[in-house]
PDB file of C-alpha atoms and ligand atoms in Angstrom:
ATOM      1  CA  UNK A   1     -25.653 -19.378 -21.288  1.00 86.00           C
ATOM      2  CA  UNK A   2     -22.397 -20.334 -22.967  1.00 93.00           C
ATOM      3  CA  UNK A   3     -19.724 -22.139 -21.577  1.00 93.00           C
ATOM      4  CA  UNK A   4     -17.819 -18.609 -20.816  1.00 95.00           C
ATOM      5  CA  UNK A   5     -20.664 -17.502 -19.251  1.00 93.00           C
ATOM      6  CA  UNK A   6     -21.473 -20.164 -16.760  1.00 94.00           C
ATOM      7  CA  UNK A   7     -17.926 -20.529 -15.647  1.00 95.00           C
ATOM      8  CA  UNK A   8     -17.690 -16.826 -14.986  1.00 94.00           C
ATOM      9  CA  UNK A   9     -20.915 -17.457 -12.689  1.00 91.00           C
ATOM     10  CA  UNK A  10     -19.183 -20.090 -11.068  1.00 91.00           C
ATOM     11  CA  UNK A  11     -15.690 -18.541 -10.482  1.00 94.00           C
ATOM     12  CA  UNK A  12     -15.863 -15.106 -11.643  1.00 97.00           C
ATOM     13  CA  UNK A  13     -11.912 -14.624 -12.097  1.00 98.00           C
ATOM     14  CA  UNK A  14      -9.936 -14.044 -15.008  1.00 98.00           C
ATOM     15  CA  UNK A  15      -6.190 -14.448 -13.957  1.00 98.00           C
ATOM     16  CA  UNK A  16      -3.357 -13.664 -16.504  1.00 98.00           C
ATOM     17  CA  UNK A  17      -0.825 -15.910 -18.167  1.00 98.00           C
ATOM     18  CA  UNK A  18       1.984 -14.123 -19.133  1.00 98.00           C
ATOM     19  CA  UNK A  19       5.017 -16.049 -19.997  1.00 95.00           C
ATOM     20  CA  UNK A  20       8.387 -16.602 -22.271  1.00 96.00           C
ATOM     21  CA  UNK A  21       7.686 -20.817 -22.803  1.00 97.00           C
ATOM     22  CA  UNK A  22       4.837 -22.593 -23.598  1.00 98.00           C
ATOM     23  CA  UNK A  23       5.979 -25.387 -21.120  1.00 98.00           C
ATOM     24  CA  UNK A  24       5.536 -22.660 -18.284  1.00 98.00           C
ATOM     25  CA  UNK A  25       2.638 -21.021 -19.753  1.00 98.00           C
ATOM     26  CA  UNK A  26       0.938 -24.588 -19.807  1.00 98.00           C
ATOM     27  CA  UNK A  27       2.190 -25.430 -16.386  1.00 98.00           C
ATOM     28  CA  UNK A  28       0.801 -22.241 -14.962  1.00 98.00           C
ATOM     29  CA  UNK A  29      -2.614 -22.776 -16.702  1.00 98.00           C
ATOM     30  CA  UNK A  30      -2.496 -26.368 -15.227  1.00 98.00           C
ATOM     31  CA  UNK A  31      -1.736 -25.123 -11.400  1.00 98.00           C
ATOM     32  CA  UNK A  32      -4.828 -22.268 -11.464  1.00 98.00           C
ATOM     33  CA  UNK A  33      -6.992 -24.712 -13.025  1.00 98.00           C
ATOM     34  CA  UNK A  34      -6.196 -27.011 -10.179  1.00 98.00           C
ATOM     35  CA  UNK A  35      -7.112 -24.218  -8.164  1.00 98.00           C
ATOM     36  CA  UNK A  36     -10.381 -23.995  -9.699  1.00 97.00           C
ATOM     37  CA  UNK A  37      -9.988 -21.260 -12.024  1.00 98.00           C
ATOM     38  CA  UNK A  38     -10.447 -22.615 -15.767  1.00 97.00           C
ATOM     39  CA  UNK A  39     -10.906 -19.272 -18.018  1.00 98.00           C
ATOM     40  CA  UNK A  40      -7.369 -18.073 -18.613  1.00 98.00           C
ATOM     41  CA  UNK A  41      -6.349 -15.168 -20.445  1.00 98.00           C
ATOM     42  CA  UNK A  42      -2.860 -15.211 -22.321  1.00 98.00           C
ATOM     43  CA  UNK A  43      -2.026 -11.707 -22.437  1.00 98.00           C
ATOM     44  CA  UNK A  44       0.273 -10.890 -25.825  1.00 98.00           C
ATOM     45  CA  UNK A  45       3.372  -9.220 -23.779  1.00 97.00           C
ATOM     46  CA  UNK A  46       6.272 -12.100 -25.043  1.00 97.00           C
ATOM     47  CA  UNK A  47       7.845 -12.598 -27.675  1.00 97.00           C
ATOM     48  CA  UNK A  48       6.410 -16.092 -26.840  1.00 98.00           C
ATOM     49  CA  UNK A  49       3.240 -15.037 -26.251  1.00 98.00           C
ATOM     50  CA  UNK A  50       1.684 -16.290 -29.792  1.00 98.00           C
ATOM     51  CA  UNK A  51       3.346 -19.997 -29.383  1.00 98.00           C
ATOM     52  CA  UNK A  52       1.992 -19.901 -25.777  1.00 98.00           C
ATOM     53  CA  UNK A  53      -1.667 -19.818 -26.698  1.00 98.00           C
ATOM     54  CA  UNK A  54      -1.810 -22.276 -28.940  1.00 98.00           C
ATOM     55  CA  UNK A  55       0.140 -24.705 -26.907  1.00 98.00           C
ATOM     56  CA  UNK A  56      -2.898 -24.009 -24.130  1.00 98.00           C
ATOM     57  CA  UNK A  57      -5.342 -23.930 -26.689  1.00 98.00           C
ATOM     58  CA  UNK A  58      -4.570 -27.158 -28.148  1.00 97.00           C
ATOM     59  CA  UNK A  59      -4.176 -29.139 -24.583  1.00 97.00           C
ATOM     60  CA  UNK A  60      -7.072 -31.456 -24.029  1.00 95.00           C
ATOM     61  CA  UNK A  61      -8.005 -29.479 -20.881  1.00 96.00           C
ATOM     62  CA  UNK A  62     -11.169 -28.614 -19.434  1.00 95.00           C
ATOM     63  CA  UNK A  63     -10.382 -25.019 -20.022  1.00 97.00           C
ATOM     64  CA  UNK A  64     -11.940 -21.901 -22.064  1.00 97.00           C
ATOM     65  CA  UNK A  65      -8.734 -20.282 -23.467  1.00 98.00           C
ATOM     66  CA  UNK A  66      -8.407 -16.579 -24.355  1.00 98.00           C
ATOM     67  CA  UNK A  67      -6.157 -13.445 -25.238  1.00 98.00           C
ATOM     68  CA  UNK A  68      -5.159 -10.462 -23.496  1.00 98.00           C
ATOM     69  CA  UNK A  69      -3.047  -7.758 -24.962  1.00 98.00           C
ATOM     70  CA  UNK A  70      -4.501  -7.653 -27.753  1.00 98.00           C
ATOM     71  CA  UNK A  71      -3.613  -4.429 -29.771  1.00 98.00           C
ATOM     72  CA  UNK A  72      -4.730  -4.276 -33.602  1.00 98.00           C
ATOM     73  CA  UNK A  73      -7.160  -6.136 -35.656  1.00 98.00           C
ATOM     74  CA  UNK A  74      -3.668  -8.344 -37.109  1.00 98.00           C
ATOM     75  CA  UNK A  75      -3.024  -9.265 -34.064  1.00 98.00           C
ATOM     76  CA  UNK A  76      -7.028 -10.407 -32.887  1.00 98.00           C
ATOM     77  CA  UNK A  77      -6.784 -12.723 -36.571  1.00 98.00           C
ATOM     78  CA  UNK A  78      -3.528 -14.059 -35.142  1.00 98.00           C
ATOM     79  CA  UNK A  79      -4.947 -14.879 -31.312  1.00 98.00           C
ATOM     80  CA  UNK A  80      -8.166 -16.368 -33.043  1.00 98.00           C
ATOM     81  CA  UNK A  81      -6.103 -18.724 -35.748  1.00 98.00           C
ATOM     82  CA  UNK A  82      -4.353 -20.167 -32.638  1.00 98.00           C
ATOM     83  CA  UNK A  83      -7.566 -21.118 -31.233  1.00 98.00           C
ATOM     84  CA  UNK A  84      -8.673 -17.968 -28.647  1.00 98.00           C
ATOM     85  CA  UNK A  85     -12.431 -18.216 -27.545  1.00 97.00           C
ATOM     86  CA  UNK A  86     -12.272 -14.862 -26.688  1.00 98.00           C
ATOM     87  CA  UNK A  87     -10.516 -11.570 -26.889  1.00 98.00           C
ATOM     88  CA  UNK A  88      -9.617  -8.613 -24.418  1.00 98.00           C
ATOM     89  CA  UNK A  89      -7.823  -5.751 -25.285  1.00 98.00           C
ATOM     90  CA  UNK A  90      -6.405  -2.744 -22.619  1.00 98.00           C
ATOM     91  CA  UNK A  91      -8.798  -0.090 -24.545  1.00 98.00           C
ATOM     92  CA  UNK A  92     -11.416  -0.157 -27.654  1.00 98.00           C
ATOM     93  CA  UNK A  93     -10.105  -0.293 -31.119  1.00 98.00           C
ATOM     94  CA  UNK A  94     -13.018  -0.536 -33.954  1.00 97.00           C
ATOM     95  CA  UNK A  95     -11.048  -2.653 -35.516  1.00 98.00           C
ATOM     96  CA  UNK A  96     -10.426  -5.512 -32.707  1.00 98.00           C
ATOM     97  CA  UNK A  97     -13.665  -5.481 -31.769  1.00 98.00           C
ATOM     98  CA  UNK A  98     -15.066  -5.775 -35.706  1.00 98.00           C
ATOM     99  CA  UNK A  99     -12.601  -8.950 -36.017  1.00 98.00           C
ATOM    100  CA  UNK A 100     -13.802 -10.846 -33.196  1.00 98.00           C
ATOM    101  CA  UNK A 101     -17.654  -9.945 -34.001  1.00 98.00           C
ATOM    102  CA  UNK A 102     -16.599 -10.939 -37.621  1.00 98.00           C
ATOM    103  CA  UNK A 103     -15.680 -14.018 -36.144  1.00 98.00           C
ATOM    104  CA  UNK A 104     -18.151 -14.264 -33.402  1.00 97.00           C
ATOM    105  CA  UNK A 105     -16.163 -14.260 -30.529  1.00 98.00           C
ATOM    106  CA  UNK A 106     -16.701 -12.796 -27.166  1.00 97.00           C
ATOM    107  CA  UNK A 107     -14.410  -9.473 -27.117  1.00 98.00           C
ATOM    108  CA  UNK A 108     -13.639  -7.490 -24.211  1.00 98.00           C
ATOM    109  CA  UNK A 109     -12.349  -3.613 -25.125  1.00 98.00           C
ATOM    110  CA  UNK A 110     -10.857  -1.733 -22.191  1.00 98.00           C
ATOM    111  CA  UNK A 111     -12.931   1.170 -21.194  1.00 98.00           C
ATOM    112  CA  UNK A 112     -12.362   3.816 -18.403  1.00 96.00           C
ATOM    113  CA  UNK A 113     -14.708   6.725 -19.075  1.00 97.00           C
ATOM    114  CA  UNK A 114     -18.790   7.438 -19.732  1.00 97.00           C
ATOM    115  CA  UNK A 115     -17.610   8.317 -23.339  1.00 98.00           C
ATOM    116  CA  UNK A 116     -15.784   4.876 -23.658  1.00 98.00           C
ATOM    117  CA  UNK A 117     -18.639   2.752 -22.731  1.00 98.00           C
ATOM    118  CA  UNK A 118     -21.263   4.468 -24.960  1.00 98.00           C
ATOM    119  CA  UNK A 119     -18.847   3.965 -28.018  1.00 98.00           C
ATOM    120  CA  UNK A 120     -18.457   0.156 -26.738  1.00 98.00           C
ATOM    121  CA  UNK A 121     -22.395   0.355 -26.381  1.00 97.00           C
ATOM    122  CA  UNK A 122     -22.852   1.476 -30.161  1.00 98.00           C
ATOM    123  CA  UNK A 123     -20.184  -0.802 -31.070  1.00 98.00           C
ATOM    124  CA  UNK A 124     -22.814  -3.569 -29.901  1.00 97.00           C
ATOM    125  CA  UNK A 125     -21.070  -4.786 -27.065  1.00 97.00           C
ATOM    126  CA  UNK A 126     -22.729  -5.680 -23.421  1.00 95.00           C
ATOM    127  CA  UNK A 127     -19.631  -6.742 -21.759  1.00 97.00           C
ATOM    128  CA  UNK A 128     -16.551  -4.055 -21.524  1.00 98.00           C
ATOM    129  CA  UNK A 129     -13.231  -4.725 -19.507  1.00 98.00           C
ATOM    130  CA  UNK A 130     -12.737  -1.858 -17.061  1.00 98.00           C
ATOM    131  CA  UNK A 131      -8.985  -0.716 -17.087  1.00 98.00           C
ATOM    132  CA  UNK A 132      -6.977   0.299 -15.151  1.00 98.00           C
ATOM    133  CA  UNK A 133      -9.245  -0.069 -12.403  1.00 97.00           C
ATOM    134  CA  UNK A 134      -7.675   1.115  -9.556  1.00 95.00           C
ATOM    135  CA  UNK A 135      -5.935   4.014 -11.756  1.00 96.00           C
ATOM    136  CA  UNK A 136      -9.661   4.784 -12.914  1.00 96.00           C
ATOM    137  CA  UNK A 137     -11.274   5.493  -9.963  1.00 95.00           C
ATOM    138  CA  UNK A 138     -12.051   1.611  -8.527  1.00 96.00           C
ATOM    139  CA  UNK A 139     -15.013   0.949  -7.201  1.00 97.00           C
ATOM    140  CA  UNK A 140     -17.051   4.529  -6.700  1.00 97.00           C
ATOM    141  CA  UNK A 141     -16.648   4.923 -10.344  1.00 97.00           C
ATOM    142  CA  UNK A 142     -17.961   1.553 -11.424  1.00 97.00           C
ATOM    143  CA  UNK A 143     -21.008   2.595  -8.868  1.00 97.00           C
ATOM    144  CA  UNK A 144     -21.589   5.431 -10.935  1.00 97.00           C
ATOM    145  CA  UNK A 145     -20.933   3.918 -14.432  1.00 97.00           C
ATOM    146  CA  UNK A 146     -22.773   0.739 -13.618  1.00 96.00           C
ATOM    147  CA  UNK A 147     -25.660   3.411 -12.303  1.00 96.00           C
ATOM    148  CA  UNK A 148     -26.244   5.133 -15.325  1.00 97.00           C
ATOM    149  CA  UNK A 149     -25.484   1.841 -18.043  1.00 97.00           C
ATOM    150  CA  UNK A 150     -27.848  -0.557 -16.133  1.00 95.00           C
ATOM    151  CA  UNK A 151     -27.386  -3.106 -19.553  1.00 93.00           C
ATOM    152  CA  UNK A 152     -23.734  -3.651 -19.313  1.00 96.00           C
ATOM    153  CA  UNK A 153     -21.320  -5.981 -17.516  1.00 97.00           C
ATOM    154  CA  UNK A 154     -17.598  -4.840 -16.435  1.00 97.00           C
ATOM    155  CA  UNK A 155     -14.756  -6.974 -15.799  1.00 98.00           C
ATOM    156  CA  UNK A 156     -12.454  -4.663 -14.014  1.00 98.00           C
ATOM    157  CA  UNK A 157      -8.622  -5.265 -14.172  1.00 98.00           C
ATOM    158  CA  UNK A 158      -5.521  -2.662 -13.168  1.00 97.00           C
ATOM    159  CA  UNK A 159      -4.739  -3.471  -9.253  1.00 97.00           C
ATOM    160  CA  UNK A 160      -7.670  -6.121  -8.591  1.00 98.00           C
ATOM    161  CA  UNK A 161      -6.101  -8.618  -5.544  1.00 97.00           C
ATOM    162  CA  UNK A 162      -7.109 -10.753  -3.461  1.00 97.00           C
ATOM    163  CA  UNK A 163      -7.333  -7.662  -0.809  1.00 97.00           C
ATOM    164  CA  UNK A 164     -10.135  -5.642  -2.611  1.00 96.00           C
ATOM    165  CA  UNK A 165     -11.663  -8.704  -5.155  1.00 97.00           C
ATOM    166  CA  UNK A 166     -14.686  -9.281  -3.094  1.00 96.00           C
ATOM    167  CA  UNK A 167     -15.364  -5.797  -3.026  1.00 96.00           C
ATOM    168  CA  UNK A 168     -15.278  -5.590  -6.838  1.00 97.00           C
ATOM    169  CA  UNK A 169     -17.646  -8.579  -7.268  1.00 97.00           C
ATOM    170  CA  UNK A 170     -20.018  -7.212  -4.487  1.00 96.00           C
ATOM    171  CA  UNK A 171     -21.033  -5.051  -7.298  1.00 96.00           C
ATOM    172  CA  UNK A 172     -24.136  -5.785  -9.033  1.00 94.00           C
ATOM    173  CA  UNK A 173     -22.449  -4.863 -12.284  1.00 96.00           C
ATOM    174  CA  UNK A 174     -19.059  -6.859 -12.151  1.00 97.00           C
ATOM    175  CA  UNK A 175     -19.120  -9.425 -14.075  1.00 96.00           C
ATOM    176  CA  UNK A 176     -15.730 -11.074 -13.343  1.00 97.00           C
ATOM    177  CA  UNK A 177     -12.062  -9.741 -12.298  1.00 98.00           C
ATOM    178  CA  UNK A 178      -9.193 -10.278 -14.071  1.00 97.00           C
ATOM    179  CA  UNK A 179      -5.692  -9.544 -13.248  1.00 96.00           C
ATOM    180  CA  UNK A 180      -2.001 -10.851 -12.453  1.00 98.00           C
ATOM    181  CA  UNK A 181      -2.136 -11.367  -8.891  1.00 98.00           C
ATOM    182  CA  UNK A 182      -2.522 -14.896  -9.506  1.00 98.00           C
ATOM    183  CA  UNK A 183       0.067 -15.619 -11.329  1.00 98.00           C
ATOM    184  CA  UNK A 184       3.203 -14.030  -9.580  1.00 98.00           C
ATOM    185  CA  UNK A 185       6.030 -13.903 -12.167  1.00 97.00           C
ATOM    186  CA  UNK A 186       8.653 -14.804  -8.783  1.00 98.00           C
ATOM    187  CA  UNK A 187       7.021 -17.802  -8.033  1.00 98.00           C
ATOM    188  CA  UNK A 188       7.000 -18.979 -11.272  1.00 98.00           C
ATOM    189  CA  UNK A 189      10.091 -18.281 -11.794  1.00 97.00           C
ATOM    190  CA  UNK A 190      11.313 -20.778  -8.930  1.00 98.00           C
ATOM    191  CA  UNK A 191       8.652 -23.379  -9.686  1.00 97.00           C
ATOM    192  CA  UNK A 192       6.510 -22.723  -7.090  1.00 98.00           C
ATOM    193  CA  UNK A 193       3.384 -23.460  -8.704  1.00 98.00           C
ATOM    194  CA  UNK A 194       1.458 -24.720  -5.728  1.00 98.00           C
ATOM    195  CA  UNK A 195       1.446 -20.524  -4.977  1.00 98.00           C
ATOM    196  CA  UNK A 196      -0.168 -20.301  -7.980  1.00 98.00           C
ATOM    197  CA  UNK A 197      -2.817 -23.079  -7.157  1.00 98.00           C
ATOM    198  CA  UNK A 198      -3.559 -21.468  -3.499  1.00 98.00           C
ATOM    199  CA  UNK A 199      -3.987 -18.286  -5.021  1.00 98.00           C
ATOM    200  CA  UNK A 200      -6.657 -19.569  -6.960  1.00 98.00           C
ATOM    201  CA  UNK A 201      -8.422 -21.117  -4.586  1.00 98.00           C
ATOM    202  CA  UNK A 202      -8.180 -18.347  -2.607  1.00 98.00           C
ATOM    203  CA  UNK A 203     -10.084 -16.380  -4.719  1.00 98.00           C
ATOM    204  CA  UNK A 204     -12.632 -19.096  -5.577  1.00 97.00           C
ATOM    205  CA  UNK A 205     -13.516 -18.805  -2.330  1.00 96.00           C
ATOM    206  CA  UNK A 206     -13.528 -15.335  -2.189  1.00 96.00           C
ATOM    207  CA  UNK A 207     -16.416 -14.980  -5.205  1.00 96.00           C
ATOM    208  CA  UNK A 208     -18.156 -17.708  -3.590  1.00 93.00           C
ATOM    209  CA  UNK A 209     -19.087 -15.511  -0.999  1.00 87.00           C
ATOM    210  CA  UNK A 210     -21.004 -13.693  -3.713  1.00 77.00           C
ATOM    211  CA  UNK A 211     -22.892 -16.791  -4.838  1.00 59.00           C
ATOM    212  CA  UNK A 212     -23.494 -17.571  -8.410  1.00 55.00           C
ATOM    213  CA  UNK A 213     -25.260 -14.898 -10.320  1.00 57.00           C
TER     214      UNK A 213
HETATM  215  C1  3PG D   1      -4.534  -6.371 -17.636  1.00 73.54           C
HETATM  216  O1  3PG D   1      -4.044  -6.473 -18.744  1.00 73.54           O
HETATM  217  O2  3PG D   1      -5.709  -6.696 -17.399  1.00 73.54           O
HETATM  218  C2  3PG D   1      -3.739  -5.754 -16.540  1.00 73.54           C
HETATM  219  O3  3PG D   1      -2.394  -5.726 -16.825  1.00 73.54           O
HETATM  220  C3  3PG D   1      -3.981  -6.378 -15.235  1.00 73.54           C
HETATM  221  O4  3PG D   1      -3.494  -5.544 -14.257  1.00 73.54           O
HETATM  222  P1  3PG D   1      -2.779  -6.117 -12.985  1.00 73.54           P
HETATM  223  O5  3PG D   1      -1.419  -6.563 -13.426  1.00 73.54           O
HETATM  224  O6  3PG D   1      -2.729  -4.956 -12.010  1.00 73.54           O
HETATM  225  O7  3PG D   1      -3.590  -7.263 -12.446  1.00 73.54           O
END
């Protein structure tokens, strides 16, 4: 198991860093990890978003760092110089998916229909990001995709909370969630990071009602 892998059995959450300065991006990175969640994705939606990563990436943290957002093949070579261990993008570009597997580095491509996942399926790929879940049909439709494509893992994002997240990992074929509840852009704002850290642990405890898988 790699390290990605056996702290998604542990805390299957993915929650999103999205921010303007890499002080708060690291500060926000610091409070979930206090709250137990340690795989963070920094999701390319700042102008800051670059300078971000690699100010997480190069902390001394006990942390797997990657990035969200990711759009076109430039910008997975750009998210992997600054030190991303993996890659997730909203939907499935050949051409992200070629540079992380170039690089071999986990990549997550957004999928939301049968069609999607068998091109992420011939593309190699075990392990597709399901987006936007709520928008695609939630939870009956990762019953029926995760019926027919026994082999592969979703992490579903698009409206996962803390409300429906143990639902979502109830499922034999989730393999994490990811999403922005945990990082609410007001508290951060006002420097309420201890939100940030309950959240966390709120939804540590949450998948540890699922045990480890
Ligand atoms: C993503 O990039 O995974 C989504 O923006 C997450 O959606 P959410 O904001 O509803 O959690």
């Amino acid at each position: 198991m790699t390290d990605l892998q056996s702290r998604l059995a542990n805390a299957p959450v993915v929650p999103l860093v999205q921010a303007d300065d890499p002080e708060v991006a690291i500060a926000t990175t610091r409070a979930l990890a206090e709250g137990g969640l340690t795989v963070i994705e920094v999701v390319l939606r700042t102008p800051a978003a670059l300078e971000c990563l690699a100010a997480i990436c190069a902390l001394d943290d006990d942390l797997v760092v990657g990035a969200g957002t990711v759009l076109s093949a430039a910008q997975a070579s750009e998210v992997l110089e600054r030190g991303a261990q993996f890659v997730v993008s909203p939907g499935l570009d050949d051409a992200v998916v070629g540079v992380a597997q170039y690089n071999d580095v986990p990549v997550f491509p957004g999928v939301m229909t049968p069609s999607e996942v068998m091109k992420a399926r011939s593309l190699g790929l075990n392990t597709v990001k399901f987006f936007p879940a709520s928008i695609a049909g939630g939870i009956p439709a990762l019953k029926a995709l995760g019926s027919v494509f026994g082999d592969l893992k979703f992490m579903p994002t698009g409206g996962v909370s803390a409300a429906n997240l143990g639902e979502f990992l109830a499922l034999d074929s989730v393999l994490a969630c990811g999403g922005s509840w945990l990082t609410p852009k007001t508290d951060i704002a006002a420097g309420n990071y201890d939100e940030v850290t309950r959240l966390a642990r709120e939804a540590v405890a949450i998948a540890a009602a699922r045990g480890e898988r």
